[in-house]
Structure formats: structure tokens, C-alpha cells
CSV table of C-alpha atoms and ligand atoms in Angstrom, one decimal:
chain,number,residue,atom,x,y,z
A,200,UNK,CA,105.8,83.8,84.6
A,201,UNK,CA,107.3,86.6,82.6
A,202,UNK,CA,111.2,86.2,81.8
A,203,UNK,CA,111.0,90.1,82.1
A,204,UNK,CA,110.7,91.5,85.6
A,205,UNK,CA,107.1,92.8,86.0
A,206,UNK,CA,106.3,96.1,86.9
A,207,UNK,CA,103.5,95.3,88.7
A,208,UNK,CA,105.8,92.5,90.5
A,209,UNK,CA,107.9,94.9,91.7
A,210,UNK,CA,111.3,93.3,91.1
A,211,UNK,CA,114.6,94.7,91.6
A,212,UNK,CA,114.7,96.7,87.9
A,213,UNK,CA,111.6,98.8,89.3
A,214,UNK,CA,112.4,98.5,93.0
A,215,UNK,CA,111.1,102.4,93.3
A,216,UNK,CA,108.6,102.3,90.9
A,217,UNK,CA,104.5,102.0,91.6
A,218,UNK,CA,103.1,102.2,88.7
A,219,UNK,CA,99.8,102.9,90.7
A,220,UNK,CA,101.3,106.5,91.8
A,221,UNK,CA,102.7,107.7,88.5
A,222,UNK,CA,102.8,111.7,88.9
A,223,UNK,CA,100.8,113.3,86.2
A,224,UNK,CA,103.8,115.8,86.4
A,225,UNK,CA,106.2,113.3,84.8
A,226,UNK,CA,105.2,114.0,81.5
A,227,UNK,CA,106.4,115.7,78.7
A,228,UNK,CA,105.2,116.4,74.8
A,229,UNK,CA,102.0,117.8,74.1
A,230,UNK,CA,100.3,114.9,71.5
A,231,UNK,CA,97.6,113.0,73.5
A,232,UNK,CA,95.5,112.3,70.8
A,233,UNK,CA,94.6,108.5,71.6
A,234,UNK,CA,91.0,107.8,70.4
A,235,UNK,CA,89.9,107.2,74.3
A,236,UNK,CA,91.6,108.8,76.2
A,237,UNK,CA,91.9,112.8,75.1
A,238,UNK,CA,91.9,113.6,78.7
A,239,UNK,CA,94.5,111.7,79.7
A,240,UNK,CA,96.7,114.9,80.1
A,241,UNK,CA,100.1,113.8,80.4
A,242,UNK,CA,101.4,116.3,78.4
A,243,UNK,CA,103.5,119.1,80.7
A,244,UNK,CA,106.7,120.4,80.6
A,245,UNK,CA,107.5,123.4,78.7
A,246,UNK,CA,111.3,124.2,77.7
A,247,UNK,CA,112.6,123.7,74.8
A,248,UNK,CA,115.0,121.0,75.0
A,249,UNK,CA,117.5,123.0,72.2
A,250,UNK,CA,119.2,119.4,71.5
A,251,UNK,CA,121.1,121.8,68.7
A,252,UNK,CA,123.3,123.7,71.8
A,253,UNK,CA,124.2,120.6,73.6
A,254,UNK,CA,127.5,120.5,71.5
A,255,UNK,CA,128.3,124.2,71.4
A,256,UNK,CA,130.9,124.4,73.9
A,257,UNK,CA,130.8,128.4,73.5
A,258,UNK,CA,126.9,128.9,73.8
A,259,UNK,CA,127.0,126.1,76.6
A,260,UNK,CA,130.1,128.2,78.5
A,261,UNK,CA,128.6,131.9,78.3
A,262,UNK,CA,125.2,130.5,79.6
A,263,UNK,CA,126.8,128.7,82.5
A,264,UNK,CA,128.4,132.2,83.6
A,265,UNK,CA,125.1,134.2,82.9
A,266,UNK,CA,124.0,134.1,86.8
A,267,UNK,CA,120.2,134.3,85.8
A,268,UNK,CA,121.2,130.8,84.4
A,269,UNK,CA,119.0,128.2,86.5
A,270,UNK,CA,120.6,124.9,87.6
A,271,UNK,CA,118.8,121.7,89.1
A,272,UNK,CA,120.6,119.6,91.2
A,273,UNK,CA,119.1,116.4,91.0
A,274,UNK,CA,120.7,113.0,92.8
A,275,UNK,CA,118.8,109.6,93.9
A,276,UNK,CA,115.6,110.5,92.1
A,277,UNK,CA,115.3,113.9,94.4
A,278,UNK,CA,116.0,117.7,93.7
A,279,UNK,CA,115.1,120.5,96.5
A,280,UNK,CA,112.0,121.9,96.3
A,281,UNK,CA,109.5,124.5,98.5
A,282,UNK,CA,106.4,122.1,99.6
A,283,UNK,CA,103.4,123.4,100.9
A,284,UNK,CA,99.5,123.2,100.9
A,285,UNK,CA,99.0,125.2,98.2
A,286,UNK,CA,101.8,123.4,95.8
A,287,UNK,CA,105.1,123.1,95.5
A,288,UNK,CA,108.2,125.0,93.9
A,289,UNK,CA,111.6,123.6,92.2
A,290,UNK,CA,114.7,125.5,94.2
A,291,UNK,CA,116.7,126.0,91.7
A,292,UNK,CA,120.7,126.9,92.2
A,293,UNK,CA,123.0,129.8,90.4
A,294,UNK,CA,125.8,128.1,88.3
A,295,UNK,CA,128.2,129.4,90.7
A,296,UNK,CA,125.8,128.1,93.5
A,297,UNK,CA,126.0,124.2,91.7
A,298,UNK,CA,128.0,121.5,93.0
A,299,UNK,CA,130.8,119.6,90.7
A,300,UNK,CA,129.1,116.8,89.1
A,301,UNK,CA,128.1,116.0,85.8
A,302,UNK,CA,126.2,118.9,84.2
A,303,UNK,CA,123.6,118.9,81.5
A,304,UNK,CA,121.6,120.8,79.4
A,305,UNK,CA,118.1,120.8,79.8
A,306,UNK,CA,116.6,123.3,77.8
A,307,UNK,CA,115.6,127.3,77.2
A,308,UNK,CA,112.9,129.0,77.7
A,309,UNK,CA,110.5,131.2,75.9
A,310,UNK,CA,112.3,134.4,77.9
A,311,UNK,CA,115.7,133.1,76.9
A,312,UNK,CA,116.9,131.6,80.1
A,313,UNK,CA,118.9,128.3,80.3
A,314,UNK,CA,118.3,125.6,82.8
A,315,UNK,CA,121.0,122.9,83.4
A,316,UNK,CA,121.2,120.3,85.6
A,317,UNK,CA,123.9,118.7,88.0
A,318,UNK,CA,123.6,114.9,88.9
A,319,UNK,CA,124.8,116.0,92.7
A,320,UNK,CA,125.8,115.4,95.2
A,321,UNK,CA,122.4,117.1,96.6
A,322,UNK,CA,123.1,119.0,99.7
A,323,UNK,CA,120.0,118.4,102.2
A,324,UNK,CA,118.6,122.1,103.4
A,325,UNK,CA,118.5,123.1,106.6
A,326,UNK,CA,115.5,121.9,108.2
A,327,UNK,CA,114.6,125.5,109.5
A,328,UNK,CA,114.8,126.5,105.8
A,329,UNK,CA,111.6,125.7,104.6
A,330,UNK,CA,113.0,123.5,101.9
A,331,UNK,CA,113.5,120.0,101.5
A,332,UNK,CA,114.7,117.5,99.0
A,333,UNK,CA,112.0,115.7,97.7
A,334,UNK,CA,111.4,112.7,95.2
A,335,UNK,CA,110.1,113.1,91.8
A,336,UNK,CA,107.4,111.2,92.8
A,337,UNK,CA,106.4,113.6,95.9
A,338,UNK,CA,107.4,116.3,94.0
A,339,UNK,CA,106.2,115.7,90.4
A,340,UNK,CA,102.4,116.4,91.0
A,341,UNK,CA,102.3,119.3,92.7
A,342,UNK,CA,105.2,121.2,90.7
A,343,UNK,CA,104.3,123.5,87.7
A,344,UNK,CA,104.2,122.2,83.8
A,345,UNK,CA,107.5,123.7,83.3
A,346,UNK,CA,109.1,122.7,86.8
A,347,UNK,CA,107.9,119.1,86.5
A,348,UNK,CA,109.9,118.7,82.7
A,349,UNK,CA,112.6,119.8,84.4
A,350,UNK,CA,112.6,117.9,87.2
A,351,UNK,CA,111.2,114.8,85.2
A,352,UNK,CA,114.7,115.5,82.9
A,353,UNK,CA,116.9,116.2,85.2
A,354,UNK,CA,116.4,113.3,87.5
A,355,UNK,CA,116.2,110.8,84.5
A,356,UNK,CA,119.3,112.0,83.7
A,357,UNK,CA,121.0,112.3,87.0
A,358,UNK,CA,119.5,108.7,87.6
A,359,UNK,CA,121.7,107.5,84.2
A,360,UNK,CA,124.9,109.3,84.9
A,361,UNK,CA,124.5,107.7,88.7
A,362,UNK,CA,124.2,103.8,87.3
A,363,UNK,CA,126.0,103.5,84.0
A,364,UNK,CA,129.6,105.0,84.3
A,365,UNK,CA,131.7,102.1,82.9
A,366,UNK,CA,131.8,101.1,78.8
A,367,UNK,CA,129.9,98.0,79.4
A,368,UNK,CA,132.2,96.9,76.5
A,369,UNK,CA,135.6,97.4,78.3
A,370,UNK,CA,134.3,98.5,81.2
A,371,UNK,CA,136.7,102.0,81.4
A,372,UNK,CA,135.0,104.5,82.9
A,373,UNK,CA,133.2,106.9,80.5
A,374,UNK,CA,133.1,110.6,79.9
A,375,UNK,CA,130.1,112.3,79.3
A,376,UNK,CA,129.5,114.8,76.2
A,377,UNK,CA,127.0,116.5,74.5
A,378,UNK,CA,125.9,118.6,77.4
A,379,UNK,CA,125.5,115.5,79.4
A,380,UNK,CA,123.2,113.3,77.0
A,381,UNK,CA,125.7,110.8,76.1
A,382,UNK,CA,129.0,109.2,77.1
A,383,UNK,CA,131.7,107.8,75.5
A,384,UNK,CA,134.3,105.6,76.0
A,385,UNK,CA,138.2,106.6,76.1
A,386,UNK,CA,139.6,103.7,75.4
A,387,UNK,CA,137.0,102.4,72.2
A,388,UNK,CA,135.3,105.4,71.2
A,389,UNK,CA,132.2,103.8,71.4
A,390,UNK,CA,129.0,105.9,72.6
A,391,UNK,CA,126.4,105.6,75.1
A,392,UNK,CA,123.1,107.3,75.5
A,393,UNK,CA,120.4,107.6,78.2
A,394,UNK,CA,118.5,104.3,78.7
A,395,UNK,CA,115.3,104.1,79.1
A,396,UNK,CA,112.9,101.0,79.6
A,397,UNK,CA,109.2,100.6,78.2
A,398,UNK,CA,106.7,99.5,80.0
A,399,UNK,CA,103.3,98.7,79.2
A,400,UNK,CA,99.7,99.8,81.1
A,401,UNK,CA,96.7,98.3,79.8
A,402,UNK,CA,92.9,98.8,80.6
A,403,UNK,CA,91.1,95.6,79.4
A,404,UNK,CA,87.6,95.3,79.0
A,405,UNK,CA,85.3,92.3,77.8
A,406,UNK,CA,81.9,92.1,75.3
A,407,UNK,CA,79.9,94.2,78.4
A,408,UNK,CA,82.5,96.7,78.8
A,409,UNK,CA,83.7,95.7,82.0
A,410,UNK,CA,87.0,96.3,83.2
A,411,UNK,CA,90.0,94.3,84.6
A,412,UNK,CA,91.2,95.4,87.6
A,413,UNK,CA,93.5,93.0,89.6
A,414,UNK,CA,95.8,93.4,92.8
A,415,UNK,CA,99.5,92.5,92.9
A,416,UNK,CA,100.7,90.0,95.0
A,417,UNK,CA,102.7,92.9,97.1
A,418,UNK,CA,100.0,95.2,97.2
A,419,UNK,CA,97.9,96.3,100.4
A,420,UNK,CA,94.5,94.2,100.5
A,421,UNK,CA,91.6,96.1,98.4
A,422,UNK,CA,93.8,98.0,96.5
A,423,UNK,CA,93.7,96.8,92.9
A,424,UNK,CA,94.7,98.7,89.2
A,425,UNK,CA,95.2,97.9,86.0
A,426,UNK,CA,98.2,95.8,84.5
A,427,UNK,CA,101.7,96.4,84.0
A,428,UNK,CA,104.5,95.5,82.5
A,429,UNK,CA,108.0,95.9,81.0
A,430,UNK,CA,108.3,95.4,77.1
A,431,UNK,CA,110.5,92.5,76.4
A,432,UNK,CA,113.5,92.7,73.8
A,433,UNK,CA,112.5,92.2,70.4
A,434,UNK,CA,108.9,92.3,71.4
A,435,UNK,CA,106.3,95.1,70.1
A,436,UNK,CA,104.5,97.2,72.8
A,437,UNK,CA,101.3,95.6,71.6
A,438,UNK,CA,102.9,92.6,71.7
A,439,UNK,CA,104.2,92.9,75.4
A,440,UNK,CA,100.7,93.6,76.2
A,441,UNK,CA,99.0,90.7,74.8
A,442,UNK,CA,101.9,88.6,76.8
A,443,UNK,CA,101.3,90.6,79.9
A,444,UNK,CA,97.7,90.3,80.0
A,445,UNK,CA,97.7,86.3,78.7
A,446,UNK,CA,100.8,85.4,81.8
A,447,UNK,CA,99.5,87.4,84.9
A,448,UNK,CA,95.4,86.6,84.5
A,449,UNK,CA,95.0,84.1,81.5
A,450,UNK,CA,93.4,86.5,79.3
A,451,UNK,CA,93.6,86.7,75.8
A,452,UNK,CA,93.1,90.3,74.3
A,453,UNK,CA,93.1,91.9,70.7
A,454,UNK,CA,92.3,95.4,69.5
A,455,UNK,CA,95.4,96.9,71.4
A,456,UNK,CA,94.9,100.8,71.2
A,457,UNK,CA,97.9,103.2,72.2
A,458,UNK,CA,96.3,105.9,73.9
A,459,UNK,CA,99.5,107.8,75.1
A,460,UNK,CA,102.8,107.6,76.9
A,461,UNK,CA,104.1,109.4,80.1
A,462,UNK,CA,108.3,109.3,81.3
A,463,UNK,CA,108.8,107.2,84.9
A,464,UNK,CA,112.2,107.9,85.5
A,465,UNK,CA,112.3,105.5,88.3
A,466,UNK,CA,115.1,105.0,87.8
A,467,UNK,CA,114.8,104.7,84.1
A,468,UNK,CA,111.0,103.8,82.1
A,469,UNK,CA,108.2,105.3,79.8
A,470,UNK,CA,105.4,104.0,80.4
A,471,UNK,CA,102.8,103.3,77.5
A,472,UNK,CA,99.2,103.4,77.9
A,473,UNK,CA,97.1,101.0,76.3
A,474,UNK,CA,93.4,99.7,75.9
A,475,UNK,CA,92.8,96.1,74.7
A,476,UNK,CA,89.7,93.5,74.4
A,477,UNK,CA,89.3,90.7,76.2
A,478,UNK,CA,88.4,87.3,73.5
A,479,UNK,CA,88.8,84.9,76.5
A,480,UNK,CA,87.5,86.4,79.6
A,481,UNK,CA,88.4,83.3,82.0
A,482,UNK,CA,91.0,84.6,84.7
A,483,UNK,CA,93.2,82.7,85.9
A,484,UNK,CA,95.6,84.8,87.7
A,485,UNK,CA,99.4,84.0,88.0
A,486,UNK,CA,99.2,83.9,91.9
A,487,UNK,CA,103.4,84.5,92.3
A,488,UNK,CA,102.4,88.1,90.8
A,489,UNK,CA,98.8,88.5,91.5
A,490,UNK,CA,96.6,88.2,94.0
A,491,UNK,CA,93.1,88.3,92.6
A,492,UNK,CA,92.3,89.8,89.5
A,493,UNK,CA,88.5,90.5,88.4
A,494,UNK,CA,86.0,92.0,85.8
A,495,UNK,CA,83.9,95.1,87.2
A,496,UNK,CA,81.0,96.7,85.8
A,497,UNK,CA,80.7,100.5,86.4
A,498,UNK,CA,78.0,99.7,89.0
A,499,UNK,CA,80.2,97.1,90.9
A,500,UNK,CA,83.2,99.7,91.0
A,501,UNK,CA,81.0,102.2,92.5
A,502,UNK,CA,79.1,100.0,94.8
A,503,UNK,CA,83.0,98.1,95.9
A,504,UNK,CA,84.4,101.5,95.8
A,505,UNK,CA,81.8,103.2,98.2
A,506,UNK,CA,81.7,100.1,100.9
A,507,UNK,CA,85.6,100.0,101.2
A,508,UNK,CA,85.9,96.6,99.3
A,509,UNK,CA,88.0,98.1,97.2
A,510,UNK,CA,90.5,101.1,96.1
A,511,UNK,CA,92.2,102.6,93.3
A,512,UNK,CA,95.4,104.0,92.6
A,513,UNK,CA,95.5,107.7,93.1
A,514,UNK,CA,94.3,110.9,90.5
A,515,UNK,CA,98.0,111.5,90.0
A,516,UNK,CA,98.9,108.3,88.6
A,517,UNK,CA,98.3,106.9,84.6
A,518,UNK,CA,96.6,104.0,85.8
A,519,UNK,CA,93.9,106.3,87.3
A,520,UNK,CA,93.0,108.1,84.5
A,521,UNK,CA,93.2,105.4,82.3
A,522,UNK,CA,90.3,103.6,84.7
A,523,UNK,CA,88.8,107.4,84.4
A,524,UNK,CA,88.3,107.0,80.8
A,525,UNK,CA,86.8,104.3,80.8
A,526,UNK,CA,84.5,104.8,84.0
A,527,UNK,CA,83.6,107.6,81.7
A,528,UNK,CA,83.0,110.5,85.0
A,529,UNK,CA,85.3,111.5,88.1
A,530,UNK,CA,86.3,108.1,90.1
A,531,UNK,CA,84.6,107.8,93.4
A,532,UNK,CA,86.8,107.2,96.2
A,533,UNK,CA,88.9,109.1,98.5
A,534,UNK,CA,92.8,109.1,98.2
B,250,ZN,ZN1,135.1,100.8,76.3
């Protein structure tokens, strides 16, 4: 067993998280450049995060009265959007519109207009209104590039300023600064800054380039993925996976290869993607956190796939695409 919790154990520290149903739209940065996985396409959001205003109180002020300003309220991982068939749409408030809460900046655009955020409280629309407030997870894949940064942001943020209001020296209650990216402590001075948690998703293949694919104990029978898990202090990504993969099926791997990372602010991770080789392909799974784990050929995905044995994690999620790559085609399988 893992000290850490286990993302794909689903303990307390990722109680929201799936790691199976990551939105593609949780992603910022454009680099994907890993040598596998050029498709992997996690890169959206497009503001410019214009870290160099956050502490100019003037520039911050006169944008907060410009009424074309744009401000998302984000609280419990949700923000109101417009959800239909076709996609879905951030609501976004005027400044004078925006409830009291902690407000941050969260970037500018290429036509000049600021966005902030507020980390709520959320008011729930009207039913009749058309609107709703939706999770990031909901939310995050049908959103825009630009709308799902800025959701991605402002709920990671919200989700920070929600959880870690004492000094966790002192424990006084902190004030936030620089436009809401970091707090800091009356009584010490000493400062605080947004956490965020890695995590670890590896594809592992043996000599015949077959894949691991297991199922977590809490899962739904058939449904299996690739493994998870959260980095350990001190530890290397690389590192973490090797760990990961050795605790939870008794594999051994080498050749770790980064192919990309993608934010899971749920409530607080980045999640790296990795590919590994299996030098000891014996499984034998860690049955409090897995439930089977097993090697597939291309053939036996298909074949398990198209009879219902088995099912993957959704086109949306990390985990998907990084099976994708591999699989080397669109997956089979209905979602
Ligand atoms: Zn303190």
C-alpha cells in the first residue's frame, strides 16, 4: 500500500476527483511535444495570465470599474454556465454584478478585456433561466479554449481561497494579495501560495506492446484505465510512477517518458502523463486498491471492447487519449 492516498483509490484528498473523466478542457499551455503522444491536446486556454498586473492596485482598480470587465464567480468547483446540445457557454458577471468574496485576477485578452474572478458565494439561477451552475468537470469539456482556462483558473483558485484561510503556522486567518494568488499572514508575515498536488498517469506496456489496463477496487465492473497516482514528498514524478506501478500490480517498469501534463483542480492537482516499460510483467494486483489489472493486445481491447467485457474511460479524460496513443486509431466503444 501506498503511504500517499491513491488517486485511483479514491481517498479523501481526491474525494471528487476521477481521473478516468478528466475534461480535456482543463488544460492550459500550449507545449505538448511528448515523443508519443503529439495528439494528446491538452493545451487550451487562451488569456494571458498578465502575472505583472496582479500587484498594480491602480491598473487592478480602473479595470474592476470598466463594466465590459468580465468576472467569474466560481465556488465548490462550479461557476454558471449556458448548457446545451450544441455546447456550453461560461455566464460571466459585470463587476458591479459580482458578489463580495475574494477576487482575483485571471488574465487579459488579445482585445484588452480583463477577466477576474470571485470565489462566491455562487447564486444558483433561476431554473426558468436557462442557466445553471455547473462543475468544472460537466462544464470543462464542452466550454470554449478560452472559457475552459478560465474556468479551470478560477475554480482552482476559488477551490484554494475556500480550504486554506488560516497561517498553518499560527493559524490567524490570512489576507489574500497579489490579485488573489497568494496570502499572507498578519500576524508573521509569512506567505502562502496556491497548492497544487501532482499526480501521476501512466500507460505501461511490455516486450509485445501490450498495455496495462486495470480496474480500481471502487470502480463499476468492466470499466478499467490506466494507473494513477499522487507524487509523494521528496519523490520524482518518475519516481512516483515506478512506485505506483510496482505497489498497485507488482510491476516493475523503466523507460519513464513524460508525455504531457493537464491541471485537475479537484480540488487542487496536475496531473502528469506518463509512458513506462514493463521489465517484470507478473501482476500481482494490490486487491485493497485494485480489482483486476491485465495486459491487452490491440486485438483483445477491440474484441473485450466490442462484446461488453470491458470499458474505457471517456474521450474527454487524459487517460483516454493516452490509451489512444498507444491503440494508435480512434478507441472503439461507446461512452
Ligand atoms: Zn501566521
Amino acid at each position: 500500500m501506498s503511504a500517499a492516498p491513491s488517486i485511483t483509490g479514491g481517498g479523501d484528498h481526491q474525494a471528487d476527483a476521477d481521473v478516468t473523466s478528466l475534461p480535456q478542457a482543463a488544460g492550459y499551455g500550449r507545449a505538448l511535444t511528448g515523443p508519443a503522444l503529439t495528439d494528446l491536446a491538452l493545451a487550451r486556454g487562451e488569456v494571458d495570465r498578465s502575472a505583472y498586473l496582479r500587484a498594480n492596485d491602480a491598473w487592478l482598480a480602473e479595470a474592476w470599474a470598466d463594466p465590459a470587465t468580465r468576472v467569474v464567480v466560481a465556488e465548490h468547483g462550479r461557476a454558471v454556465c449556458e448548457i446545451g446540445d450544441a455546447g456550453a457557454a461560461l455566464v460571466f458577471a459585470a463587476p458591479s454584478e459580482a458578489p463580495d468574496g475574494v477576487r482575483f485576477l485571471l488574465g487579459v485578452d488579445e482585445g484588452g478585456t480583463a477577466y477576474f474572478g470571485v470565489a462566491g458565494p455562487l447564486v444558483e439561477p433561476r431554473p426558468d433561466s436557462g442557466l445553471r451552475a455547473a462543475h468544472l468537470r460537466e462544464a470543462g469539456p464542452l466550454l470554449s479554449d478560452l472559457e475552459a482556462g478560465l474556468m479551470t483558473h478560477a475554480v482552482a483558485l476559488a477551490n484554494w481561497h475556500e480550504t486554506f484561510t488560516h497561517c498553518p503556522r499560527c493559524g490567524a486567518p490570512t489576507d489574500p494579495f497579489a490579485s488573489g494568488h497568494a496570502r499572507r499572514c498578519p500576524a508573521d508575515a509569512s506567505e502562502h501560495f496556491p497548492r497544487v498536488d501532482p499526480a501521476m498517469i501512466v500507460l505501461v506496456t511490455d516486450a509485445d506492446d501490450r498495455a496495462l489496463l486495470a480496474r480500481n477496487a471502487l470502480w463499476p465492473e468492466r470499466r478499467v484505465s490506466v494507473l494513477a497516482g499522487f507524487v509523494e514528498a521528496g519523490e520524482s514524478a518518475e519516481q512516483a510512477v515506478a512506485r505506483e506501478v510496482q505497489e498497485e500490480t507488482g510491476i516493475t517498469v523503466d523507460a519513464v517518458t513524460y508525455l504531457g501534463s493537464q491541471p485537475w483542480p479537484m480540488p487542487q492537482s496536475l496531473m502528469l502523463g506518463f509512458r513506462a516499460a514493463a521489465t517484470r510483467t507478473e501482476i500481482m494486483v494490490d486487491a485493497d486498491e485494485i480489482a483486476e489489472a491485465n495486459w491487452y493486445s490491440r486485438d483483445e481491447l477491440r474484441d473485450a471492447i466490442a462484446s461488453g467485457t470491458l470499458r474505457l474511460p471517456p474521450p474527454v479524460s487524459i487517460a483516454h487519449r493516452i490509451i489512444q496513443s498507444w491503440y494508435g486509431s480512434e478507441l472503439p466503444g461507446s461512452w
